[in-house]
XYZ file of C-alpha atoms in Angstrom:
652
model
C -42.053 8.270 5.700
C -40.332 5.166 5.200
C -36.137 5.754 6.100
C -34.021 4.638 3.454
C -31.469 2.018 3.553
C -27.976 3.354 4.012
C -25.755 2.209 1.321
C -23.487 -0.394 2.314
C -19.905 0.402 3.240
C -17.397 -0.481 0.742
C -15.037 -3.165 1.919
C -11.724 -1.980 2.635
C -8.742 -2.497 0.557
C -5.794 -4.372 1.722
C -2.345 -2.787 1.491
C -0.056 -4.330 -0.951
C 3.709 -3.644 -1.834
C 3.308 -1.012 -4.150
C 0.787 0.838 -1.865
C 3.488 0.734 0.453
C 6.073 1.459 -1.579
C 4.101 4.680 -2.424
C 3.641 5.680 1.354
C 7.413 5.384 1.971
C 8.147 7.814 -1.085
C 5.636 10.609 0.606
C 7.118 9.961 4.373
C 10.868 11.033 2.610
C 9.188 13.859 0.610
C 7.798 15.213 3.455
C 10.624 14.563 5.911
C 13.484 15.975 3.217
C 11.288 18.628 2.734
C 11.210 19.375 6.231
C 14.463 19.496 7.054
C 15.482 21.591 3.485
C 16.253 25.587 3.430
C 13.682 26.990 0.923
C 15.883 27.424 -1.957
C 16.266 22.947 -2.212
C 14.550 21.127 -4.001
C 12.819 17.813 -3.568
C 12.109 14.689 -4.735
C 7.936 14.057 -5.213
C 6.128 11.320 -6.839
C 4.937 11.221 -10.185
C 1.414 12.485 -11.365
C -0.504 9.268 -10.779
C 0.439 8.635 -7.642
C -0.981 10.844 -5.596
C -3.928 13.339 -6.309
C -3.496 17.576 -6.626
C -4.995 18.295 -3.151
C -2.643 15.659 -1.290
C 0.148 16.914 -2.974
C -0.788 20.538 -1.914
C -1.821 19.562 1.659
C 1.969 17.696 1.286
C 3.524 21.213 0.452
C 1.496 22.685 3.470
C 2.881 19.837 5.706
C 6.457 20.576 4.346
C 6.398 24.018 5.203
C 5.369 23.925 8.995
C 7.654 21.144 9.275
C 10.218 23.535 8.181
C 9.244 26.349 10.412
C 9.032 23.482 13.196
C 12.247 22.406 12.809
C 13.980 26.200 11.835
C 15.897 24.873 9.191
C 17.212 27.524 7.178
C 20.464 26.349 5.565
C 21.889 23.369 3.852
C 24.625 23.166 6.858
C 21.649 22.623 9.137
C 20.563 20.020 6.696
C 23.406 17.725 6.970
C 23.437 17.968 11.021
C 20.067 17.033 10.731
C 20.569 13.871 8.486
C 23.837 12.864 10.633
C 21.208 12.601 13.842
C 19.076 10.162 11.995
C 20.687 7.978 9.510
C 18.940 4.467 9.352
C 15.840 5.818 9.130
C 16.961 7.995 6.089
C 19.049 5.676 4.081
C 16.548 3.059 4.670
C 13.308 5.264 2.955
C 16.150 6.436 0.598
C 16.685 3.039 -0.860
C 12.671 2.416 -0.816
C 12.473 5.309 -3.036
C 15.710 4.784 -5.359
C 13.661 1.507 -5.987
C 10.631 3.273 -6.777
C 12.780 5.616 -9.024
C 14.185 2.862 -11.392
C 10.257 1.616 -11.793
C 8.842 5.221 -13.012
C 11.189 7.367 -15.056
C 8.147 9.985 -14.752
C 9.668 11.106 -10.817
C 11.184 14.558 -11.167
C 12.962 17.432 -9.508
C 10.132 20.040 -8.203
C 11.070 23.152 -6.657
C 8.112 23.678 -5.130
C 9.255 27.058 -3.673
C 9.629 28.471 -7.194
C 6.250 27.719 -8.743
C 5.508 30.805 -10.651
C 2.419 32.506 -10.131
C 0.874 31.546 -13.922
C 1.770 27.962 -12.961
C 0.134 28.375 -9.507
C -3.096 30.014 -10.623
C -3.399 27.134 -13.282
C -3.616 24.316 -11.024
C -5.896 26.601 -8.536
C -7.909 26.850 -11.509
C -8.241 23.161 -12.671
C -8.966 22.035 -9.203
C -11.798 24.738 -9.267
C -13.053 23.646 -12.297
C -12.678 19.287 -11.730
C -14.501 20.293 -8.888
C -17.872 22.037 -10.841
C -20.971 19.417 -11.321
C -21.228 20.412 -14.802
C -17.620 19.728 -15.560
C -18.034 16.296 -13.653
C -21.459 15.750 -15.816
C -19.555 15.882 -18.690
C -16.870 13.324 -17.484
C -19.367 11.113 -15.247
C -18.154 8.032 -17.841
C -14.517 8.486 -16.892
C -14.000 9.534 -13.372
C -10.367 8.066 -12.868
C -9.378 9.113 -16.429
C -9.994 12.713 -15.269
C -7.905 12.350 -12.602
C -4.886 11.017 -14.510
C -5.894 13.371 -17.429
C -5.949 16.409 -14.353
C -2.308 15.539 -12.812
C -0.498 15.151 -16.511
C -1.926 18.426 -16.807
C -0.556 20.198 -14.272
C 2.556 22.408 -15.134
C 4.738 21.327 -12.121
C 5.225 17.697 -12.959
C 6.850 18.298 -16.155
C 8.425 15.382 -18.123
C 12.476 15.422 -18.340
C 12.599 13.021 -21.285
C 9.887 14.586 -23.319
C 11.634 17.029 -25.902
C 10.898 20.706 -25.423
C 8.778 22.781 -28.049
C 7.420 25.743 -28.976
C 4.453 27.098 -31.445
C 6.985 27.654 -34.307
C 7.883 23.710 -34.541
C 4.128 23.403 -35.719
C 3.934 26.422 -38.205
C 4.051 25.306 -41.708
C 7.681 26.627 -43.321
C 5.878 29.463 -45.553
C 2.478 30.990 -45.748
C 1.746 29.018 -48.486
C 2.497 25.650 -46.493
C 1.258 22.012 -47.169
C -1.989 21.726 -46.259
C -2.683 19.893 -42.852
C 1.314 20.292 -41.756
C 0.189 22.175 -38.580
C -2.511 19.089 -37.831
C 0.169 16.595 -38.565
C 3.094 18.182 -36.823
C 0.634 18.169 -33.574
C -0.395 14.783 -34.221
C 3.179 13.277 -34.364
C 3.422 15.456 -31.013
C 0.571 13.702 -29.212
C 2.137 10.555 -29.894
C 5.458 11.600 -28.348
C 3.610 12.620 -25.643
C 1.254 9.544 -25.060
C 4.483 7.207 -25.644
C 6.026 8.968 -23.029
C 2.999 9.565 -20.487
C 1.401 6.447 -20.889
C -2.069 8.006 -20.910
C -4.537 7.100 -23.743
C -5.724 8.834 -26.175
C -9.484 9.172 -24.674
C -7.281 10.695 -21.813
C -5.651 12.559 -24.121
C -8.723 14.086 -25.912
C -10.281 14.482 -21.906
C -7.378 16.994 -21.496
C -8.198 18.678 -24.205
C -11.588 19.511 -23.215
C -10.508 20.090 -19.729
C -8.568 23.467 -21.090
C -11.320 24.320 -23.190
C -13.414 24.264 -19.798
C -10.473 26.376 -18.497
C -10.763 28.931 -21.246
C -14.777 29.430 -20.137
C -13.912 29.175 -16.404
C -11.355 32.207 -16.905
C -13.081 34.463 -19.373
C -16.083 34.309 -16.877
C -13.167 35.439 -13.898
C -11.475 37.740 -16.359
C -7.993 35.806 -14.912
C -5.999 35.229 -17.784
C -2.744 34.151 -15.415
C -3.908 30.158 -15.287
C -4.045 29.887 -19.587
C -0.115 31.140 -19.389
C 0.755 27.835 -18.439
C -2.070 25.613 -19.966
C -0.475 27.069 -23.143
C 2.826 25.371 -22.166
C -0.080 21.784 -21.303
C -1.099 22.680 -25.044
C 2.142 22.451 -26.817
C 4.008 19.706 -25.189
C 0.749 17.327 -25.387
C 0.565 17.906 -29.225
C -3.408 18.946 -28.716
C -5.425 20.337 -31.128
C -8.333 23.087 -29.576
C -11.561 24.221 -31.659
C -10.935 27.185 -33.121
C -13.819 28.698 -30.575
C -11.551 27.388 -27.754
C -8.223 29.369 -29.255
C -11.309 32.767 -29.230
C -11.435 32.207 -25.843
C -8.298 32.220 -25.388
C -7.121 35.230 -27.440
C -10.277 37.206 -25.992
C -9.140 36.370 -22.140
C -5.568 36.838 -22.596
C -6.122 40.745 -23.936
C -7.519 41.293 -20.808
C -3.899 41.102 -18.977
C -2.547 44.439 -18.394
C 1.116 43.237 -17.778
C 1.441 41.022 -21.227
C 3.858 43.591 -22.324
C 6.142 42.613 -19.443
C 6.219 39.285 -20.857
C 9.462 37.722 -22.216
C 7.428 35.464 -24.905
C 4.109 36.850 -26.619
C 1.541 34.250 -25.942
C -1.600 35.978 -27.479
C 0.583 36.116 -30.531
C 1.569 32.237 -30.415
C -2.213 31.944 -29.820
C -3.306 33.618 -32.895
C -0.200 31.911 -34.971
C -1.538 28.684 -34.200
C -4.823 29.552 -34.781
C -4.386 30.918 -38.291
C -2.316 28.199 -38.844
C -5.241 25.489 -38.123
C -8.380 27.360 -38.923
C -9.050 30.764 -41.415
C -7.727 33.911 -39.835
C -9.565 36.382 -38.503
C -9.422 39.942 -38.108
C -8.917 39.431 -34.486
C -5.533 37.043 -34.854
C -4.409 39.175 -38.137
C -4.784 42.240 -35.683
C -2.754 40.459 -32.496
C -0.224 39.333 -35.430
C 0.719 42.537 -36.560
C 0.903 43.988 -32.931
C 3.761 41.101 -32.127
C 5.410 42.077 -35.182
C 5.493 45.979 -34.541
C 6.071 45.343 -30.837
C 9.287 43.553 -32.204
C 9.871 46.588 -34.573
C 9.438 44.618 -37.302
C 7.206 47.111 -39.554
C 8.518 45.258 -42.921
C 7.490 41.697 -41.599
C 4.109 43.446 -40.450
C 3.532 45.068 -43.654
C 4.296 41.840 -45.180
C 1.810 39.660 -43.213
C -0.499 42.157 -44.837
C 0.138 41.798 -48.347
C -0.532 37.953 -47.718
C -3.618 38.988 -47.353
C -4.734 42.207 -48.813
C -5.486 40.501 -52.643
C -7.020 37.429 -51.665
C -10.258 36.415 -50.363
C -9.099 37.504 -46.528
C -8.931 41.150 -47.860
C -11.567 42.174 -45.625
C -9.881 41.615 -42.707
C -7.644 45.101 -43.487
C -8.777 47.564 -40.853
C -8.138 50.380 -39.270
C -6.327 48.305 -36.309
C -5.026 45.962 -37.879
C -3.274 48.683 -40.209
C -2.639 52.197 -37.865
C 0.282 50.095 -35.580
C 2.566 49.996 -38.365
C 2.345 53.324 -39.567
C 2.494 54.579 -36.489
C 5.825 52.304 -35.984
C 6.542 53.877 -39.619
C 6.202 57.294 -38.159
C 7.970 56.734 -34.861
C 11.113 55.196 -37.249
C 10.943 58.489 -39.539
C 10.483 55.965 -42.974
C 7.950 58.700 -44.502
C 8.217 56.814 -47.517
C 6.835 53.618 -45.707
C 4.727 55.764 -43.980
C 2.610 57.520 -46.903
C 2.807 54.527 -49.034
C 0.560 52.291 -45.980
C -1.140 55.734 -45.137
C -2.251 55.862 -49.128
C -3.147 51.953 -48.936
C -5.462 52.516 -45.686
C -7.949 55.796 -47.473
C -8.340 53.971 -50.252
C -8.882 50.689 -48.357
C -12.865 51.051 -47.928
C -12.978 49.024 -44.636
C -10.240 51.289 -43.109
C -12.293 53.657 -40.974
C -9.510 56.801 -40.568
C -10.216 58.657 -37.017
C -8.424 62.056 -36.403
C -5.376 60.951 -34.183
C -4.126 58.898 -36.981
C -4.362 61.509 -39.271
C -2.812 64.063 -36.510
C -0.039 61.439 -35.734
C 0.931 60.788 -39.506
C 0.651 64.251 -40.926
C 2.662 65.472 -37.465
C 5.630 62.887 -38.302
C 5.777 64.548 -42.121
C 6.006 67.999 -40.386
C 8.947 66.887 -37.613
C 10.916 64.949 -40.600
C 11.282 68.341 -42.458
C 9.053 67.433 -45.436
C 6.745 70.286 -45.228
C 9.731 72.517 -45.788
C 9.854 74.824 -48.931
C 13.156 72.954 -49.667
C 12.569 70.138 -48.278
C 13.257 67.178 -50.249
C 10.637 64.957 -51.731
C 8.885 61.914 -50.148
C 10.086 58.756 -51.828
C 7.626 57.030 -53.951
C 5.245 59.738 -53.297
C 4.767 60.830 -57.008
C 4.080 56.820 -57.898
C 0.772 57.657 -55.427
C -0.536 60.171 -57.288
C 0.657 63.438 -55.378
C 1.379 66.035 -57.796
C 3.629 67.742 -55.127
C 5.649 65.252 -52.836
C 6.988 68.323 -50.226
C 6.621 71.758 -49.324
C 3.263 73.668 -48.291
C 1.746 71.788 -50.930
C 2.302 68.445 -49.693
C 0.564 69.834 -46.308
C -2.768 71.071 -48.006
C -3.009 67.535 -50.156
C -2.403 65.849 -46.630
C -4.859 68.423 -44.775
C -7.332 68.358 -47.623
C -7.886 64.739 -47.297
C -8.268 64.806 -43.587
C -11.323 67.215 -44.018
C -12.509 64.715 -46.252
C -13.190 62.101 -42.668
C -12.562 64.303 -39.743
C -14.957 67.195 -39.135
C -13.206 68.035 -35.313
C -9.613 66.693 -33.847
C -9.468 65.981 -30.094
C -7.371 67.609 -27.852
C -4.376 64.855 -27.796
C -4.567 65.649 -31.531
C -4.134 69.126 -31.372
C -1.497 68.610 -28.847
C 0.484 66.152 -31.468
C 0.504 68.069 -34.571
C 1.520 71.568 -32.264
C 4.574 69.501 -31.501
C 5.069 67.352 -34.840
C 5.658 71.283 -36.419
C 6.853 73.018 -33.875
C 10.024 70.520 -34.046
C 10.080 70.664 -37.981
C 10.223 74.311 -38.226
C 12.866 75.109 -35.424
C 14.350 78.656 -36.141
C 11.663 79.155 -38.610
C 8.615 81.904 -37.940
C 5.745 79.588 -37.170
C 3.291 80.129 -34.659
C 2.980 76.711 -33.058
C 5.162 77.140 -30.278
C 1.881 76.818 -27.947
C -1.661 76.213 -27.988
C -3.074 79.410 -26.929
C -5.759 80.861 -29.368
C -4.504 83.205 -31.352
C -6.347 86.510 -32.238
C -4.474 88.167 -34.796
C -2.854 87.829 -38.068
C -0.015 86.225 -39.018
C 2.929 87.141 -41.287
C 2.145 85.894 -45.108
C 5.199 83.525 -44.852
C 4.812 82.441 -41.223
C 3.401 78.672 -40.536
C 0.095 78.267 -38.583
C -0.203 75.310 -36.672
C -2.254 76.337 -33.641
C -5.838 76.809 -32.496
C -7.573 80.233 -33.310
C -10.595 81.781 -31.863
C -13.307 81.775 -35.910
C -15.921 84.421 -35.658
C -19.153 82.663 -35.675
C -20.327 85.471 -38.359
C -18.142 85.518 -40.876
C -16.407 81.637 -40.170
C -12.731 83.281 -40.789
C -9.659 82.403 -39.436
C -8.186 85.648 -37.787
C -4.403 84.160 -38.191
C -4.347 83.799 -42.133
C -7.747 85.657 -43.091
C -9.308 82.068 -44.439
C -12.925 81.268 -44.581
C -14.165 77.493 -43.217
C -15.465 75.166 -45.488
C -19.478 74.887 -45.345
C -20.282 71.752 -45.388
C -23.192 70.910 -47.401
C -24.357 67.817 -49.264
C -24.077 67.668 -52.679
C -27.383 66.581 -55.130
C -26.368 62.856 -55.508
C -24.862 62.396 -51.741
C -28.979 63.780 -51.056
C -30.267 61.055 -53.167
C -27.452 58.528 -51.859
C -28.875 59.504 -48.183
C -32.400 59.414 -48.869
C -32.456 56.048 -50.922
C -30.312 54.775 -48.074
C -33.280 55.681 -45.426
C -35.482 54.236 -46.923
C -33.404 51.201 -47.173
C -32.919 51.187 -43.328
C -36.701 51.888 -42.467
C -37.923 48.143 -42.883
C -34.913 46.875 -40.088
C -35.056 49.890 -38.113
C -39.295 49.747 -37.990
C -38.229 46.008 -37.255
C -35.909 46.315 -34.401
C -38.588 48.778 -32.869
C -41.710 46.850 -33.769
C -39.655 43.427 -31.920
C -38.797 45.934 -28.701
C -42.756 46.917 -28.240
C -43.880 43.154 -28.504
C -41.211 41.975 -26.037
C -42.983 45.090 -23.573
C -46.881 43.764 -25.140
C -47.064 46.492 -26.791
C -47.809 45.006 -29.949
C -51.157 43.047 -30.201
C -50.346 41.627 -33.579
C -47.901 40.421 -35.280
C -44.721 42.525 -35.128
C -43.452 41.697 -38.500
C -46.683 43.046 -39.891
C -46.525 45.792 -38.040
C -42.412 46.698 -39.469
C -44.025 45.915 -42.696
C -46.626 48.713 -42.624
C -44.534 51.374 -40.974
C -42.258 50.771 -43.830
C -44.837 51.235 -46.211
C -45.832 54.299 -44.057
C -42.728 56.053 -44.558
C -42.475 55.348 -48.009
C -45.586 57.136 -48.707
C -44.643 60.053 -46.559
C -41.358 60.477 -49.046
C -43.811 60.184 -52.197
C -46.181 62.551 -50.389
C -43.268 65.128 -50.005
C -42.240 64.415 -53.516
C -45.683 65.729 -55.203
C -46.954 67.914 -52.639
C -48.330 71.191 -54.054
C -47.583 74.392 -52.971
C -44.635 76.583 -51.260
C -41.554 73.848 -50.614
C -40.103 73.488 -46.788
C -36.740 75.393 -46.451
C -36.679 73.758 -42.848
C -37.412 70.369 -41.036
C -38.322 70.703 -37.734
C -37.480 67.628 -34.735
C -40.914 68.390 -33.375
C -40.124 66.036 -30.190
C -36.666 67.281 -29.821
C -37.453 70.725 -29.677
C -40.930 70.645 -27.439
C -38.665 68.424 -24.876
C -35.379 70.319 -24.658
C -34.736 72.009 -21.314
C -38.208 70.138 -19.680
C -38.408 66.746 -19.332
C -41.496 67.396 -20.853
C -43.801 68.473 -23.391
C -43.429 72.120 -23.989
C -45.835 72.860 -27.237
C -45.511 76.576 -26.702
C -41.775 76.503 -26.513
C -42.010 74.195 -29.851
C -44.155 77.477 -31.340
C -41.763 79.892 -30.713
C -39.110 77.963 -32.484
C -41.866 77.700 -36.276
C -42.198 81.751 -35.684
C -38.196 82.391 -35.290
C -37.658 80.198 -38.042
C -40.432 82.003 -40.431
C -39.620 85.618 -39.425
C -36.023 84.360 -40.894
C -37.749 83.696 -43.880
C -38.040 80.029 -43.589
C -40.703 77.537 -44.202
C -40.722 75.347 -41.478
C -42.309 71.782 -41.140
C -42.743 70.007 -37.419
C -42.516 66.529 -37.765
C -44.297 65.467 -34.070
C -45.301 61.980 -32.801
C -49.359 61.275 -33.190
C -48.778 60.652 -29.326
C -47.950 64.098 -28.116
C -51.089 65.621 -30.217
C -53.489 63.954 -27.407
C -55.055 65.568 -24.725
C -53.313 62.838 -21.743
C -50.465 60.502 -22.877
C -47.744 58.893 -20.996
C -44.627 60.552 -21.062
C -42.483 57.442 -19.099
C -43.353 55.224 -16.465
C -45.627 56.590 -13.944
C -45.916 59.948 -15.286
C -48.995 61.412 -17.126
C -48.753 64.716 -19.164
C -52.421 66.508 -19.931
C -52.097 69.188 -22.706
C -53.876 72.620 -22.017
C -56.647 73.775 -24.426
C -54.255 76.425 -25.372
C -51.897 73.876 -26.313
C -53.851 71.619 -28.439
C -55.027 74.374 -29.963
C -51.492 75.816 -31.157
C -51.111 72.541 -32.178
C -54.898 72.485 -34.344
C -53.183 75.416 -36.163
C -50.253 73.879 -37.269
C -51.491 71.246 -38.937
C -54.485 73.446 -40.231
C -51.233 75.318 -41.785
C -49.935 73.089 -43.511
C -46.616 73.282 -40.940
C -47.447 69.789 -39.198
C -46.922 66.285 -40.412
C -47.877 63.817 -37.514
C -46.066 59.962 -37.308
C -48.818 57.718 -36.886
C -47.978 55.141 -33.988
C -45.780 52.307 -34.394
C -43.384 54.682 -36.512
C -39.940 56.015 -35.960
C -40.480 59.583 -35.988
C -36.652 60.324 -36.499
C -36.313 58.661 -39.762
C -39.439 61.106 -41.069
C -37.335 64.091 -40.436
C -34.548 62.937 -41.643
C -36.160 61.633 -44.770
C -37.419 65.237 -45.383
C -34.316 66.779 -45.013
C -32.898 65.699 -47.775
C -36.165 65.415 -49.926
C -36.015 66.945 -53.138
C -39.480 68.024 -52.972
C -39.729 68.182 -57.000
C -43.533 69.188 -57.650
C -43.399 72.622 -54.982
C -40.332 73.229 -56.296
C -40.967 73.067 -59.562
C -37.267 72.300 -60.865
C -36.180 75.745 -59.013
C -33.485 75.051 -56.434
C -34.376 75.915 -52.804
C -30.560 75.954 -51.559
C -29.500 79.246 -49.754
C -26.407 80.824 -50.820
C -23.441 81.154 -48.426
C -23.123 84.496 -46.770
C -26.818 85.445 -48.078
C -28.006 89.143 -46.952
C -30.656 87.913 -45.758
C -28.921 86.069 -42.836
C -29.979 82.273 -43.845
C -28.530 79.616 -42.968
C -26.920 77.449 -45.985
């Protein structure tokens, strides 16, 4: 092998004045530092002229100088500088000179570097440092290190006026188009007039914090974008609205932001909305700043800016649920069932059972369940025939049955206390959450758990039977139109797994495309079927695996002759797989059916009791489908619902 040449060495530079000059300047930093208590600060150069990692290993040098000479007050200072004064006035004039040529020299306590400013320049050097960052600035190597020290939070610019995120925010939401962009351009100006960088140095910066949003969403460190949203401001830069994302994504992952004098996500998402269309994420970190503030009116507002234009969509349930809770926690029930009437009839509001519990528990501690209670204000406007009393409660409880089928135990825990504090020296049995047994006085309020007989479905503490809940004709129709619907993406998504595995031998798209079909002609097969209708659908898979990690088909027969000496007739919907002799069951495991077995399941299908999924084909959306079939030929218009509390035991 032949050895390559070694590059030749680069000839080396000669020293002139200002090189000099600049050497004097770091021998006094370094020596004042050395000799200053902790709490001094010092005089440094300015960004470009010396690089980040000299100016650290300068800070390093500064402190063991100070711990060599023990130094510790400004008294030992001034002893120090009486033992050497030619040496000291003579670098001080060097740098007084230097001084008057750059106005960019500044006061740096480098003791009192926060820890946001810190991580941030930890962070740039990390990421200057990358090949792929350097890749993308291979054209421009001594613009990134200007670009990389203007950057940096410590050397901040005395001249340069101060700002903040408001000085770019258009007067009113319905502001002149391009103000924010403008505003931030006359910025950068400012800022390059004063700087002296360029505007390709400029626009390098810019990137350099988008790199900075990556580099900490990959760390999950959101401390370093603290103070590159300070860099972002003062330089009058303008970030993609993927970089501002980033951003708001990283900085929700800080646990102390509460502890935090200014709200930065919320500046984020202000400037965001300000350059680009909002989202639901910066609507949602909006209305948090606003409630955090207490500001529930200026939160409500933001949302009427919104709700009847083409950003309506962006109402949810978290975007909406802080300020009614803030509603709640202020005792405005008005406020509170006016947004609480605008989020259930608000389709994209999704209501969970702690809002409910938190809402209807602030009604009950505010007295307005009372039977002289006064009346809700602006209630009536909404449509409530009563606006207080019990019959406020079962309008309010009535609609929460409507979404919430359970409540949690932090729910039940909320609306024991919301009524336990609105009915002090009343009778009411929600002074604890022990199940109660027996029945209550006809005047007494019930706000506690009870222990329902699982035969009759009462309530033993006011004699009331649970709701059955059963689907009505068209929500059967609604729900089987809508399987259908969901069979071609679902036999998709399932078809697309199996190739990915080879699985598939053909193309998977044909594949969705005929399991579609499939299914469609199971539904019409249901539909005209002759005969005695199903009364039940069986999970055939479901039930054959519970309790064995396997196939159990005699434990899947037992449950067809419960359900038929109960007067049912059952079908078993059952993969074609499972009605072999030897199939896989996972990975590395073989399951081999006994005669027995295949023949139990010979007379099922033989029965009529059996329909079997070819392969390819989601099983669950067959049973499912038949469900809610209305089987019209073998029922012949008759209806095949069972009564509630039937003698015969059914089940509805």
């Amino acid at each position: 092998m032949k050895r390559q040449a070694s590059k030749p060495k680069p000839p080396k530079r000669m020293l002139s004045s200002s090189h000099l000059e600049r050497a004097v300047v770091r021998r006094f930093t370094f020596f004042l530092a050395s000799v200053c208590p902790l709490t001094t600060t010092c005089l440094v150069p300015s960004p470009s002229f010396i690089p980040s990692h000299r100016y650290r290993s300068g800070i390093d040098r500064c402190q063991q100088q100070r711990r060599r000479f023990g130094v510790a007050s400004l008294h030992d200072m001034q002893g120090l500088m009486q033992t050497q004064p030619s040496s000291l006035c003579a670098e001080t004039d060097t740098h007084m000179a230097m001084d008057e040529k750059n106005e960019n020299i500044n006061l740096l306590d480098t003791n009192n570097m926060s820890v946001n400013q810190t991580a941030f320049v930890d962070a740039i050097e990390e990421i200057v440092a990358k090949r792929n960052v350097l890749r993308d600035f291979r054209k421009s190597d001594q613009d990134l290190e200007q670009t990389k020290q203007s950057l940096i939070g410590m050397f901040s610019i005395s001249n340069l006026p101060p700002c903040s995120v408001s000085d770019f925010l258009p007067p009113s939401t319905n502001g002149v188009k391009g103000y924010t962009k403008q505003k931030l351009q006359e910025r950068r100006e400012l800022y390059l007039d004063k700087t002296n960088l360029t505007l390709d140095q400029h626009k390098l910066g810019t990137v350099l914090l988008a790199h900075l949003a990556d580099h900490c969403a990959k760390t999950s460190n959101p401390k370093p974008l603290y103070a590159a949203w300070d860099n972002i401001l003062s330089a009058g830069m303008t970030p993609l609205s993927r970089t501002l994302s980033t951003y708001l994504y990283v900085l929700s992952l800080d646990g102390d932001v509460d502890s935090e004098e200014r709200d930065i996500a919320a500046e984020v998402a202000m400037l965001h909305d300000a350059l680009y269309e909002p989202t639901e994420k910066t609507v949602s970190l909006l209305v948090k700043s606003l409630v955090a503030r207490g500001d529930a009116a200026g939160a409500e507002a933001l949302l009427d800016g919104i709700a009847d234009g083409s950003l309506s969509e962006l109402l949810r349930h978290r975007t909406t649920s802080p300020i009614l809770q803030l509603h709640c926690e202020n005792g405005d029930i008005g406020s509170a069932l006016r947004l609480y009437h605008r989020m259930r009839t608000t389709s994209r509001v999704k209501m969970d059972d702690l809002t409910y519990s938190n809402f209807i528990a602030a009604v009950a501690e505010n007295g307005y369940f009372l039977p002289n209670s006064k009346d809700v204000e602006g209630g009536k406007d909404l449509g409530y025939e009563s606006v207080s009393g019990p019959k406020l409660l079962d309008a309010l409880i009535a609609e929460m049955a409507q979404d919430v089928l359970d409540i949690s135990e932090e729910s039940a825990q909320i609306l024991q206390k919301g009524f336990a504090l609105g009915f002090q020296g009343m009778e009411c049995a929600a002074n604890s959450l022990d199940p109660l047994t027996s029945l209550c006085g006809n005047e007494a309020m019930v706000a506690n758990r009870v222990a329902v007989d699982h035969d009759t479905g009462k309530c033993p503490a006011t004699n009331a039977t649970l709701r059955l809940i059963v689907l009505e004709p068209e929500q059967r129709v609604h729900v089987h139109d809508t399987l259908l619907e969901m069979a071609r993406a679902k036999s998709m998504d399932y078809t697309a797994k199996l190739a990915a595995k080879g699985r598939v031998t053909h193309d998977h798209v044909e594949k969705a495309e005929l399991a579609t079909k499939i299914l469609k002609d199971f539904s019409d097969w249901l539909d005209c079927r002759e005969g005695r209708p199903y009364t039940a659908i069986v999970d055939g898979a479901n039930v054959a695996y519970f309790g064995w990690g396997k196939v159990n088909v005699h434990q899947l027969n037992l449950m067809v002759e419960a359900l038929k000496k109960q007067g049912e007739d059952p079908l078993v919907v059952f993969p074609q797989k499972y009605t072999r002799r030897k199939f896989h069951l996972r990975q590395g495991m073989m399951q081999v059916l006994q005669d027995e077995e295949l023949e139990i399941l010979d007379k099922l299908k033989e029965n009529d009791q059996m329909y079997v999924v070819p392969p390819m084909c989601l099983d669950d959306m067959y049973w499912m489908l038949a469900s809610v079939s209305n089987q019209t030929s073998s029922t012949n218009g008759l209806s095949i619902d069972v009564a509630k509390n039937n003698e015969e035991g059914r089940f509805p």
